[in-house]
Amino acid sequence: MEKIILITGASRGFGKIWAKALLERGDKVAATARNLESLTDLVEQYGDAILPIQLDVNDRAACFAAVDKAKEYFGRIDVLINNAGFGLFGAIEETTEQQARAQMETNFFGVLWMTQAVVPILREQKSGHIIQVSSFLGLVTLPVLGLYNASKYAVNGLSETLATEIKSFGINVSLIEPNGFSTDWSGASAFQTEPNEIYAPIKKAFAEGATPDTWGKPEATTAAVLQLIDSENPPLHFLLGKMAYPGVKQVYADRLAEFEQWKEVAADAHGH
Protein backbone atom coordinates (compact mmCIF):
# COMPACT_ATOMS: atom_id res chain seq x y z
CA MET A 1 0.00 0.00 0.00
CA GLU A 2 1.32 3.40 -0.94
CA LYS A 3 2.29 5.77 1.84
CA ILE A 4 1.69 9.50 2.07
CA ILE A 5 4.90 11.20 3.21
CA LEU A 6 5.31 14.83 4.23
CA ILE A 7 8.96 15.84 4.19
CA THR A 8 10.46 19.22 5.00
CA GLY A 9 13.68 20.60 3.57
CA ALA A 10 13.23 18.68 0.32
CA SER A 11 15.12 21.11 -1.91
CA ARG A 12 18.43 19.23 -1.69
CA GLY A 13 20.52 16.81 0.36
CA PHE A 14 18.78 14.04 2.28
CA GLY A 15 15.37 15.60 1.76
CA LYS A 16 15.46 15.54 -2.01
CA ILE A 17 17.21 12.16 -2.21
CA TRP A 18 14.59 10.52 0.02
CA ALA A 19 11.66 12.29 -1.66
CA LYS A 20 12.79 10.96 -5.04
CA ALA A 21 13.28 7.43 -3.69
CA LEU A 22 9.79 7.45 -2.20
CA LEU A 23 8.25 8.69 -5.43
CA GLU A 24 10.17 6.13 -7.46
CA ARG A 25 8.66 3.27 -5.49
CA GLY A 26 5.12 4.63 -5.83
CA ASP A 27 4.53 6.60 -2.65
CA LYS A 28 2.96 10.08 -2.63
CA VAL A 29 5.04 12.96 -1.28
CA ALA A 30 4.21 16.42 0.03
CA ALA A 31 7.59 18.13 -0.24
CA THR A 32 8.32 21.48 1.37
CA ALA A 33 11.07 23.89 0.41
CA ARG A 34 11.79 27.58 0.74
CA ASN A 35 12.28 27.77 -3.04
CA LEU A 36 9.83 25.68 -5.07
CA GLU A 37 12.01 25.89 -8.18
CA SER A 38 14.26 23.30 -6.53
CA LEU A 39 11.41 20.79 -6.83
CA THR A 40 10.57 21.45 -10.50
CA ASP A 41 12.38 18.34 -11.74
CA LEU A 42 10.43 16.07 -9.38
CA VAL A 43 7.13 17.68 -10.34
CA GLU A 44 7.90 17.24 -14.04
CA GLN A 45 8.80 13.59 -13.53
CA TYR A 46 6.15 12.50 -11.01
CA GLY A 47 3.22 14.87 -11.62
CA ASP A 48 0.36 14.68 -9.16
CA ALA A 49 2.22 12.20 -6.95
CA ILE A 50 4.19 15.12 -5.49
CA LEU A 51 2.71 18.19 -3.85
CA PRO A 52 5.29 20.99 -3.63
CA ILE A 53 4.67 23.37 -0.72
CA GLN A 54 6.61 26.57 -0.14
CA LEU A 55 7.53 26.72 3.53
CA ASP A 56 9.85 28.41 5.97
CA VAL A 57 9.65 26.17 9.05
CA ASN A 58 10.47 29.16 11.26
CA ASP A 59 6.88 30.34 10.63
CA ARG A 60 4.59 28.40 12.96
CA ALA A 61 1.37 29.37 11.20
CA ALA A 62 2.85 28.40 7.85
CA CYS A 63 3.82 24.99 9.27
CA PHE A 64 0.23 24.32 10.32
CA ALA A 65 -1.02 25.52 6.92
CA ALA A 66 1.44 23.23 5.11
CA VAL A 67 0.29 20.19 7.09
CA ASP A 68 -3.36 21.04 6.43
CA LYS A 69 -2.63 21.45 2.72
CA ALA A 70 -0.96 18.06 2.52
CA LYS A 71 -3.84 16.39 4.38
CA GLU A 72 -6.43 18.06 2.14
CA TYR A 73 -4.59 17.12 -1.06
CA PHE A 74 -3.81 13.48 -0.27
CA GLY A 75 -6.57 12.70 2.23
CA ARG A 76 -4.21 11.50 4.97
CA ILE A 77 -0.60 11.70 6.18
CA ASP A 78 1.20 8.49 7.07
CA VAL A 79 4.69 9.79 7.78
CA LEU A 80 6.18 13.17 8.65
CA ILE A 81 9.91 13.50 8.06
CA ASN A 82 11.22 16.62 9.78
CA ASN A 83 14.37 17.15 7.73
CA ALA A 84 14.76 20.94 7.43
CA GLY A 85 17.84 22.27 9.20
CA PHE A 86 21.30 23.70 8.75
CA GLY A 87 24.76 23.61 10.30
CA LEU A 88 26.41 26.47 12.18
CA PHE A 89 30.18 26.15 12.45
CA GLY A 90 32.18 28.10 15.00
CA ALA A 91 33.17 28.29 18.64
CA ILE A 92 30.47 29.07 21.19
CA GLU A 93 32.23 32.29 22.21
CA GLU A 94 32.16 33.44 18.59
CA THR A 95 28.44 32.86 18.11
CA THR A 96 26.24 35.94 17.87
CA GLU A 97 22.77 36.13 19.39
CA GLN A 98 21.24 36.26 15.91
CA GLN A 99 23.14 33.13 14.83
CA ALA A 100 22.21 31.24 17.99
CA ARG A 101 18.54 32.12 17.69
CA ALA A 102 18.45 31.30 13.96
CA GLN A 103 20.01 27.88 14.63
CA MET A 104 17.42 27.02 17.27
CA GLU A 105 14.51 28.52 15.30
CA THR A 106 15.09 26.22 12.34
CA ASN A 107 16.62 23.10 13.86
CA PHE A 108 14.44 22.93 16.98
CA PHE A 109 11.39 25.16 16.74
CA GLY A 110 10.75 24.21 13.11
CA VAL A 111 10.63 20.57 14.22
CA LEU A 112 8.34 21.47 17.12
CA TRP A 113 5.87 23.43 14.94
CA MET A 114 5.60 20.67 12.32
CA THR A 115 5.21 18.04 15.02
CA GLN A 116 2.47 19.97 16.80
CA ALA A 117 0.66 20.45 13.49
CA VAL A 118 0.68 16.79 12.44
CA VAL A 119 -0.04 15.03 15.75
CA PRO A 120 -3.81 15.77 15.79
CA ILE A 121 -4.15 14.32 12.28
CA LEU A 122 -2.21 11.16 13.12
CA ARG A 123 -4.08 10.82 16.40
CA GLU A 124 -7.41 10.96 14.58
CA GLN A 125 -6.16 8.36 12.11
CA LYS A 126 -4.91 6.22 15.02
CA SER A 127 -1.72 5.62 13.05
CA GLY A 128 1.36 7.39 11.78
CA HIS A 129 5.09 7.79 12.08
CA ILE A 130 6.99 10.95 12.95
CA ILE A 131 10.63 10.82 11.86
CA GLN A 132 12.91 13.55 13.15
CA VAL A 133 16.19 14.00 11.31
CA SER A 134 18.46 14.71 14.24
CA SER A 135 22.16 13.81 14.35
CA PHE A 136 24.54 11.62 16.29
CA LEU A 137 25.51 15.05 17.64
CA GLY A 138 22.26 14.91 19.56
CA LEU A 139 23.88 12.13 21.59
CA VAL A 140 27.53 13.19 21.67
CA THR A 141 29.28 16.45 20.84
CA LEU A 142 32.06 17.78 18.65
CA PRO A 143 33.90 21.09 19.10
CA VAL A 144 33.08 24.12 16.92
CA LEU A 145 29.51 22.87 16.50
CA GLY A 146 28.18 23.92 19.89
CA LEU A 147 24.89 25.48 18.83
CA TYR A 148 24.23 22.73 16.31
CA ASN A 149 24.92 20.12 19.01
CA ALA A 150 22.55 21.96 21.35
CA SER A 151 19.78 22.11 18.76
CA LYS A 152 19.98 18.37 18.14
CA TYR A 153 20.11 17.55 21.87
CA ALA A 154 16.92 19.59 22.14
CA VAL A 155 15.30 17.67 19.27
CA ASN A 156 16.24 14.39 20.94
CA GLY A 157 14.80 15.43 24.30
CA LEU A 158 11.60 16.64 22.66
CA SER A 159 11.20 13.48 20.59
CA GLU A 160 11.94 10.99 23.36
CA THR A 161 9.24 12.68 25.43
CA LEU A 162 6.85 12.82 22.48
CA ALA A 163 7.24 9.08 21.93
CA THR A 164 5.96 8.37 25.45
CA GLU A 165 3.01 10.75 25.02
CA ILE A 166 1.64 9.52 21.68
CA LYS A 167 2.53 5.81 21.56
CA SER A 168 -0.92 4.86 22.89
CA PHE A 169 -2.52 6.70 19.95
CA GLY A 170 -0.83 4.34 17.48
CA ILE A 171 1.86 6.85 16.50
CA ASN A 172 5.53 5.92 16.30
CA VAL A 173 8.45 8.33 16.71
CA SER A 174 11.95 7.79 15.32
CA LEU A 175 15.11 9.87 15.45
CA ILE A 176 17.42 9.44 12.47
CA GLU A 177 20.86 10.27 13.86
CA PRO A 178 23.38 10.40 11.02
CA ASN A 179 27.11 10.79 11.31
CA GLY A 180 28.71 13.10 8.75
CA PHE A 181 27.55 12.73 5.16
CA SER A 182 28.66 14.53 2.01
CA THR A 183 25.58 16.75 1.75
CA ASP A 184 25.25 20.54 1.63
CA TRP A 185 25.00 20.51 5.44
CA SER A 186 28.70 21.34 5.73
CA GLY A 187 28.86 23.20 2.42
CA ALA A 188 26.41 25.57 0.76
CA SER A 189 23.82 25.15 3.53
CA ALA A 190 26.25 25.87 6.37
CA PHE A 191 26.89 29.12 8.22
CA GLN A 192 30.13 30.23 9.84
CA THR A 193 30.78 32.42 12.86
CA GLU A 194 33.25 35.32 12.70
CA PRO A 195 36.52 33.60 13.63
CA ASN A 196 38.52 34.39 16.76
CA GLU A 197 42.13 33.31 16.17
CA ILE A 198 42.43 31.85 19.66
CA TYR A 199 40.26 28.94 18.47
CA ALA A 200 42.27 28.34 15.29
CA PRO A 201 44.18 25.32 16.72
CA ILE A 202 40.94 23.63 17.80
CA LYS A 203 39.37 24.21 14.39
CA LYS A 204 42.49 22.95 12.66
CA ALA A 205 42.50 19.76 14.75
CA PHE A 206 38.80 19.26 14.06
CA ALA A 207 39.28 19.65 10.30
CA GLU A 208 42.31 17.37 10.22
CA GLY A 209 40.51 14.70 12.23
CA ALA A 210 38.23 13.91 9.29
CA THR A 211 39.28 11.50 6.54
CA PRO A 212 37.53 10.73 3.23
CA ASP A 213 36.08 7.66 4.97
CA THR A 214 34.48 9.85 7.64
CA TRP A 215 31.84 11.19 5.30
CA GLY A 216 29.09 8.84 4.14
CA LYS A 217 27.46 8.88 0.71
CA PRO A 218 23.98 10.43 0.99
CA GLU A 219 22.57 8.31 -1.85
CA ALA A 220 23.50 5.15 0.06
CA THR A 221 21.02 5.99 2.85
CA THR A 222 17.84 5.43 0.85
CA ALA A 223 17.44 1.68 1.46
CA ALA A 224 17.90 2.11 5.22
CA VAL A 225 15.44 5.01 5.41
CA LEU A 226 12.83 3.14 3.37
CA GLN A 227 13.23 0.17 5.71
CA LEU A 228 12.72 2.47 8.69
CA ILE A 229 9.58 3.92 7.13
CA ASP A 230 8.18 0.45 6.42
CA SER A 231 8.98 -1.05 9.82
CA GLU A 232 6.02 -2.08 11.96
CA ASN A 233 8.13 -1.56 15.08
CA PRO A 234 10.61 1.19 14.22
CA PRO A 235 13.39 2.16 16.63
CA LEU A 236 13.29 5.40 18.57
CA HIS A 237 17.01 5.98 17.89
CA PHE A 238 18.41 5.03 14.49
CA LEU A 239 22.13 5.71 14.06
CA LEU A 240 22.79 6.25 10.36
CA GLY A 241 26.22 5.56 8.89
CA LYS A 242 29.12 3.41 10.08
CA MET A 243 30.88 6.11 12.13
CA ALA A 244 28.02 6.98 14.49
CA TYR A 245 27.74 3.75 16.50
CA PRO A 246 31.38 3.36 17.60
CA GLY A 247 31.60 7.05 18.45
CA VAL A 248 28.44 7.03 20.54
CA LYS A 249 29.35 3.71 22.21
CA GLN A 250 32.70 5.04 23.42
CA VAL A 251 31.26 8.29 24.76
CA TYR A 252 28.50 6.44 26.61
CA ALA A 253 30.97 3.98 28.11
CA ASP A 254 33.09 6.89 29.37
CA ARG A 255 30.00 8.61 30.72
CA LEU A 256 28.86 5.54 32.65
CA ALA A 257 32.34 5.14 34.12
CA GLU A 258 32.27 8.74 35.32
CA PHE A 259 28.81 8.25 36.87
CA GLU A 260 30.13 5.17 38.64
CA GLN A 261 33.14 7.05 39.99
CA TRP A 262 30.97 9.76 41.55
CA LYS A 263 27.88 7.71 42.49
CA GLU A 264 28.57 7.60 46.24
CA VAL A 265 29.15 11.35 46.44
CA ALA A 266 25.95 11.87 44.47
CA ALA A 267 23.95 9.47 46.64
CA ASP A 268 25.10 11.15 49.85
CA ALA A 269 23.79 14.43 48.45
CA HIS A 270 20.27 12.99 48.51
CA GLY A 271 20.15 13.61 52.24
CA HIS A 272 18.45 10.39 53.40
PDB file of N, CA and C in Angstrom, residues 35-88:
ATOM      1  N   ASN A  35      12.311  27.393  -1.627  1.00  0.00           N
ATOM      2  CA  ASN A  35      12.277  27.767  -3.036  1.00  0.00           C
ATOM      3  C   ASN A  35      11.701  26.604  -3.837  1.00  0.00           C
ATOM      4  N   LEU A  36      10.503  26.774  -4.370  1.00  0.00           N
ATOM      5  CA  LEU A  36       9.831  25.681  -5.069  1.00  0.00           C
ATOM      6  C   LEU A  36      10.495  25.320  -6.391  1.00  0.00           C
ATOM      7  N   GLU A  37      11.309  26.207  -6.931  1.00  0.00           N
ATOM      8  CA  GLU A  37      12.008  25.887  -8.177  1.00  0.00           C
ATOM      9  C   GLU A  37      12.923  24.671  -8.003  1.00  0.00           C
ATOM     10  N   SER A  38      13.382  24.444  -6.790  1.00  0.00           N
ATOM     11  CA  SER A  38      14.258  23.301  -6.526  1.00  0.00           C
ATOM     12  C   SER A  38      13.533  21.971  -6.662  1.00  0.00           C
ATOM     13  N   LEU A  39      12.205  22.004  -6.713  1.00  0.00           N
ATOM     14  CA  LEU A  39      11.408  20.787  -6.831  1.00  0.00           C
ATOM     15  C   LEU A  39      10.828  20.594  -8.225  1.00  0.00           C
ATOM     16  N   THR A  40      11.141  21.490  -9.159  1.00  0.00           N
ATOM     17  CA  THR A  40      10.568  21.446 -10.499  1.00  0.00           C
ATOM     18  C   THR A  40      10.830  20.115 -11.191  1.00  0.00           C
ATOM     19  N   ASP A  41      12.047  19.593 -11.061  1.00  0.00           N
ATOM     20  CA  ASP A  41      12.379  18.339 -11.745  1.00  0.00           C
ATOM     21  C   ASP A  41      11.536  17.178 -11.236  1.00  0.00           C
ATOM     22  N   LEU A  42      11.263  17.146  -9.938  1.00  0.00           N
ATOM     23  CA  LEU A  42      10.435  16.070  -9.378  1.00  0.00           C
ATOM     24  C   LEU A  42       8.983  16.213  -9.827  1.00  0.00           C
ATOM     25  N   VAL A  43       8.502  17.446  -9.895  1.00  0.00           N
ATOM     26  CA  VAL A  43       7.128  17.682 -10.344  1.00  0.00           C
ATOM     27  C   VAL A  43       6.971  17.260 -11.803  1.00  0.00           C
ATOM     28  N   GLU A  44       7.956  17.598 -12.622  1.00  0.00           N
ATOM     29  CA  GLU A  44       7.896  17.236 -14.039  1.00  0.00           C
ATOM     30  C   GLU A  44       7.928  15.731 -14.229  1.00  0.00           C
ATOM     31  N   GLN A  45       8.651  15.031 -13.369  1.00  0.00           N
ATOM     32  CA  GLN A  45       8.796  13.589 -13.527  1.00  0.00           C
ATOM     33  C   GLN A  45       7.646  12.808 -12.901  1.00  0.00           C
ATOM     34  N   TYR A  46       7.109  13.302 -11.765  1.00  0.00           N
ATOM     35  CA  TYR A  46       6.149  12.499 -11.015  1.00  0.00           C
ATOM     36  C   TYR A  46       4.745  13.107 -10.947  1.00  0.00           C
ATOM     37  N   GLY A  47       4.558  14.291 -11.492  1.00  0.00           N
ATOM     38  CA  GLY A  47       3.221  14.872 -11.625  1.00  0.00           C
ATOM     39  C   GLY A  47       2.468  15.016 -10.319  1.00  0.00           C
ATOM     40  N   ASP A  48       1.244  14.505 -10.310  1.00  0.00           N
ATOM     41  CA  ASP A  48       0.356  14.679  -9.156  1.00  0.00           C
ATOM     42  C   ASP A  48       0.785  13.883  -7.938  1.00  0.00           C
ATOM     43  N   ALA A  49       1.768  12.996  -8.088  1.00  0.00           N
ATOM     44  CA  ALA A  49       2.224  12.204  -6.945  1.00  0.00           C
ATOM     45  C   ALA A  49       3.015  13.049  -5.956  1.00  0.00           C
ATOM     46  N   ILE A  50       3.464  14.223  -6.390  1.00  0.00           N
ATOM     47  CA  ILE A  50       4.187  15.119  -5.486  1.00  0.00           C
ATOM     48  C   ILE A  50       3.428  16.440  -5.365  1.00  0.00           C
ATOM     49  N   LEU A  51       3.310  16.889  -4.132  1.00  0.00           N
ATOM     50  CA  LEU A  51       2.707  18.191  -3.846  1.00  0.00           C
ATOM     51  C   LEU A  51       3.800  19.105  -3.313  1.00  0.00           C
ATOM     52  N   PRO A  52       4.271  20.061  -4.126  1.00  0.00           N
ATOM     53  CA  PRO A  52       5.287  20.993  -3.631  1.00  0.00           C
ATOM     54  C   PRO A  52       4.624  22.084  -2.786  1.00  0.00           C
ATOM     55  N   ILE A  53       5.215  22.366  -1.632  1.00  0.00           N
ATOM     56  CA  ILE A  53       4.671  23.374  -0.725  1.00  0.00           C
ATOM     57  C   ILE A  53       5.798  24.321  -0.326  1.00  0.00           C
ATOM     58  N   GLN A  54       5.606  25.588  -0.566  1.00  0.00           N
ATOM     59  CA  GLN A  54       6.605  26.566  -0.141  1.00  0.00           C
ATOM     60  C   GLN A  54       6.483  26.766   1.370  1.00  0.00           C
ATOM     61  N   LEU A  55       7.604  26.653   2.079  1.00  0.00           N
ATOM     62  CA  LEU A  55       7.535  26.720   3.532  1.00  0.00           C
ATOM     63  C   LEU A  55       8.858  27.155   4.134  1.00  0.00           C
ATOM     64  N   ASP A  56       8.760  28.086   5.054  1.00  0.00           N
ATOM     65  CA  ASP A  56       9.847  28.415   5.971  1.00  0.00           C
ATOM     66  C   ASP A  56       9.416  27.868   7.322  1.00  0.00           C
ATOM     67  N   VAL A  57      10.094  26.833   7.818  1.00  0.00           N
ATOM     68  CA  VAL A  57       9.651  26.167   9.046  1.00  0.00           C
ATOM     69  C   VAL A  57       9.761  27.061  10.276  1.00  0.00           C
ATOM     70  N   ASN A  58      10.419  28.208  10.145  1.00  0.00           N
ATOM     71  CA  ASN A  58      10.471  29.155  11.257  1.00  0.00           C
ATOM     72  C   ASN A  58       9.117  29.808  11.519  1.00  0.00           C
ATOM     73  N   ASP A  59       8.203  29.712  10.551  1.00  0.00           N
ATOM     74  CA  ASP A  59       6.881  30.342  10.627  1.00  0.00           C
ATOM     75  C   ASP A  59       5.877  29.300  11.122  1.00  0.00           C
ATOM     76  N   ARG A  60       5.463  29.411  12.374  1.00  0.00           N
ATOM     77  CA  ARG A  60       4.585  28.396  12.962  1.00  0.00           C
ATOM     78  C   ARG A  60       3.264  28.273  12.217  1.00  0.00           C
ATOM     79  N   ALA A  61       2.651  29.404  11.906  1.00  0.00           N
ATOM     80  CA  ALA A  61       1.368  29.372  11.203  1.00  0.00           C
ATOM     81  C   ALA A  61       1.509  28.716   9.837  1.00  0.00           C
ATOM     82  N   ALA A  62       2.618  28.996   9.164  1.00  0.00           N
ATOM     83  CA  ALA A  62       2.850  28.403   7.847  1.00  0.00           C
ATOM     84  C   ALA A  62       3.051  26.893   7.953  1.00  0.00           C
ATOM     85  N   CYS A  63       3.657  26.433   9.049  1.00  0.00           N
ATOM     86  CA  CYS A  63       3.817  24.991   9.267  1.00  0.00           C
ATOM     87  C   CYS A  63       2.459  24.308   9.389  1.00  0.00           C
ATOM     88  N   PHE A  64       1.563  24.892  10.162  1.00  0.00           N
ATOM     89  CA  PHE A  64       0.231  24.325  10.321  1.00  0.00           C
ATOM     90  C   PHE A  64      -0.520  24.333   8.994  1.00  0.00           C
ATOM     91  N   ALA A  65      -0.359  25.416   8.219  1.00  0.00           N
ATOM     92  CA  ALA A  65      -1.025  25.517   6.921  1.00  0.00           C
ATOM     93  C   ALA A  65      -0.484  24.468   5.950  1.00  0.00           C
ATOM     94  N   ALA A  66       0.823  24.223   5.998  1.00  0.00           N
ATOM     95  CA  ALA A  66       1.435  23.227   5.107  1.00  0.00           C
ATOM     96  C   ALA A  66       0.910  21.828   5.412  1.00  0.00           C
ATOM     97  N   VAL A  67       0.806  21.500   6.700  1.00  0.00           N
ATOM     98  CA  VAL A  67       0.289  20.191   7.091  1.00  0.00           C
ATOM     99  C   VAL A  67      -1.165  20.041   6.655  1.00  0.00           C
ATOM    100  N   ASP A  68      -1.957  21.080   6.854  1.00  0.00           N
ATOM    101  CA  ASP A  68      -3.364  21.043   6.431  1.00  0.00           C
ATOM    102  C   ASP A  68      -3.482  20.880   4.911  1.00  0.00           C
ATOM    103  N   LYS A  69      -2.607  21.541   4.174  1.00  0.00           N
ATOM    104  CA  LYS A  69      -2.629  21.453   2.715  1.00  0.00           C
ATOM    105  C   LYS A  69      -2.307  20.042   2.248  1.00  0.00           C
ATOM    106  N   ALA A  70      -1.322  19.426   2.871  1.00  0.00           N
ATOM    107  CA  ALA A  70      -0.964  18.057   2.517  1.00  0.00           C
ATOM    108  C   ALA A  70      -2.103  17.087   2.824  1.00  0.00           C
ATOM    109  N   LYS A  71      -2.716  17.253   3.976  1.00  0.00           N
ATOM    110  CA  LYS A  71      -3.841  16.393   4.378  1.00  0.00           C
ATOM    111  C   LYS A  71      -5.014  16.562   3.416  1.00  0.00           C
ATOM    112  N   GLU A  72      -5.318  17.793   3.044  1.00  0.00           N
ATOM    113  CA  GLU A  72      -6.434  18.058   2.140  1.00  0.00           C
ATOM    114  C   GLU A  72      -6.169  17.466   0.751  1.00  0.00           C
ATOM    115  N   TYR A  73      -4.931  17.564   0.290  1.00  0.00           N
ATOM    116  CA  TYR A  73      -4.591  17.120  -1.064  1.00  0.00           C
ATOM    117  C   TYR A  73      -4.583  15.597  -1.167  1.00  0.00           C
ATOM    118  N   PHE A  74      -3.978  14.935  -0.194  1.00  0.00           N
ATOM    119  CA  PHE A  74      -3.813  13.480  -0.272  1.00  0.00           C
ATOM    120  C   PHE A  74      -4.843  12.702   0.542  1.00  0.00           C
ATOM    121  N   GLY A  75      -5.550  13.375   1.441  1.00  0.00           N
ATOM    122  CA  GLY A  75      -6.571  12.697   2.233  1.00  0.00           C
ATOM    123  C   GLY A  75      -6.088  12.163   3.567  1.00  0.00           C
ATOM    124  N   ARG A  76      -4.789  11.975   3.709  1.00  0.00           N
ATOM    125  CA  ARG A  76      -4.213  11.504   4.966  1.00  0.00           C
ATOM    126  C   ARG A  76      -2.711  11.807   4.939  1.00  0.00           C
ATOM    127  N   ILE A  77      -2.061  11.624   6.071  1.00  0.00           N
ATOM    128  CA  ILE A  77      -0.604  11.697   6.175  1.00  0.00           C
ATOM    129  C   ILE A  77      -0.162  10.479   6.965  1.00  0.00           C
ATOM    130  N   ASP A  78       0.708   9.683   6.384  1.00  0.00           N
ATOM    131  CA  ASP A  78       1.199   8.491   7.074  1.00  0.00           C
ATOM    132  C   ASP A  78       2.503   8.756   7.818  1.00  0.00           C
ATOM    133  N   VAL A  79       3.365   9.565   7.206  1.00  0.00           N
ATOM    134  CA  VAL A  79       4.694   9.792   7.775  1.00  0.00           C
ATOM    135  C   VAL A  79       5.062  11.266   7.629  1.00  0.00           C
ATOM    136  N   LEU A  80       5.552  11.852   8.703  1.00  0.00           N
ATOM    137  CA  LEU A  80       6.183  13.171   8.651  1.00  0.00           C
ATOM    138  C   LEU A  80       7.671  12.981   8.836  1.00  0.00           C
ATOM    139  N   ILE A  81       8.458  13.505   7.908  1.00  0.00           N
ATOM    140  CA  ILE A  81       9.909  13.505   8.057  1.00  0.00           C
ATOM    141  C   ILE A  81      10.361  14.950   8.247  1.00  0.00           C
ATOM    142  N   ASN A  82      10.732  15.281   9.468  1.00  0.00           N
ATOM    143  CA  ASN A  82      11.221  16.623   9.779  1.00  0.00           C
ATOM    144  C   ASN A  82      12.711  16.684   9.436  1.00  0.00           C
ATOM    145  N   ASN A  83      13.001  17.173   8.245  1.00  0.00           N
ATOM    146  CA  ASN A  83      14.370  17.153   7.734  1.00  0.00           C
ATOM    147  C   ASN A  83      15.008  18.532   7.644  1.00  0.00           C
ATOM    148  N   ALA A  84      14.213  19.589   7.617  1.00  0.00           N
ATOM    149  CA  ALA A  84      14.760  20.935   7.427  1.00  0.00           C
ATOM    150  C   ALA A  84      15.712  21.303   8.555  1.00  0.00           C
ATOM    151  N   GLY A  85      16.851  21.850   8.213  1.00  0.00           N
ATOM    152  CA  GLY A  85      17.840  22.265   9.202  1.00  0.00           C
ATOM    153  C   GLY A  85      19.114  22.705   8.521  1.00  0.00           C
ATOM    154  N   PHE A  86      20.019  23.279   9.304  1.00  0.00           N
ATOM    155  CA  PHE A  86      21.302  23.696   8.748  1.00  0.00           C
ATOM    156  C   PHE A  86      22.381  23.619   9.817  1.00  0.00           C
ATOM    157  N   GLY A  87      23.629  23.666   9.384  1.00  0.00           N
ATOM    158  CA  GLY A  87      24.759  23.609  10.299  1.00  0.00           C
ATOM    159  C   GLY A  87      25.329  24.991  10.564  1.00  0.00           C
ATOM    160  N   LEU A  88      25.722  25.232  11.793  1.00  0.00           N
ATOM    161  CA  LEU A  88      26.407  26.470  12.182  1.00  0.00           C
ATOM    162  C   LEU A  88      27.762  26.079  12.743  1.00  0.00           C
TER     163      LEU A  88
END
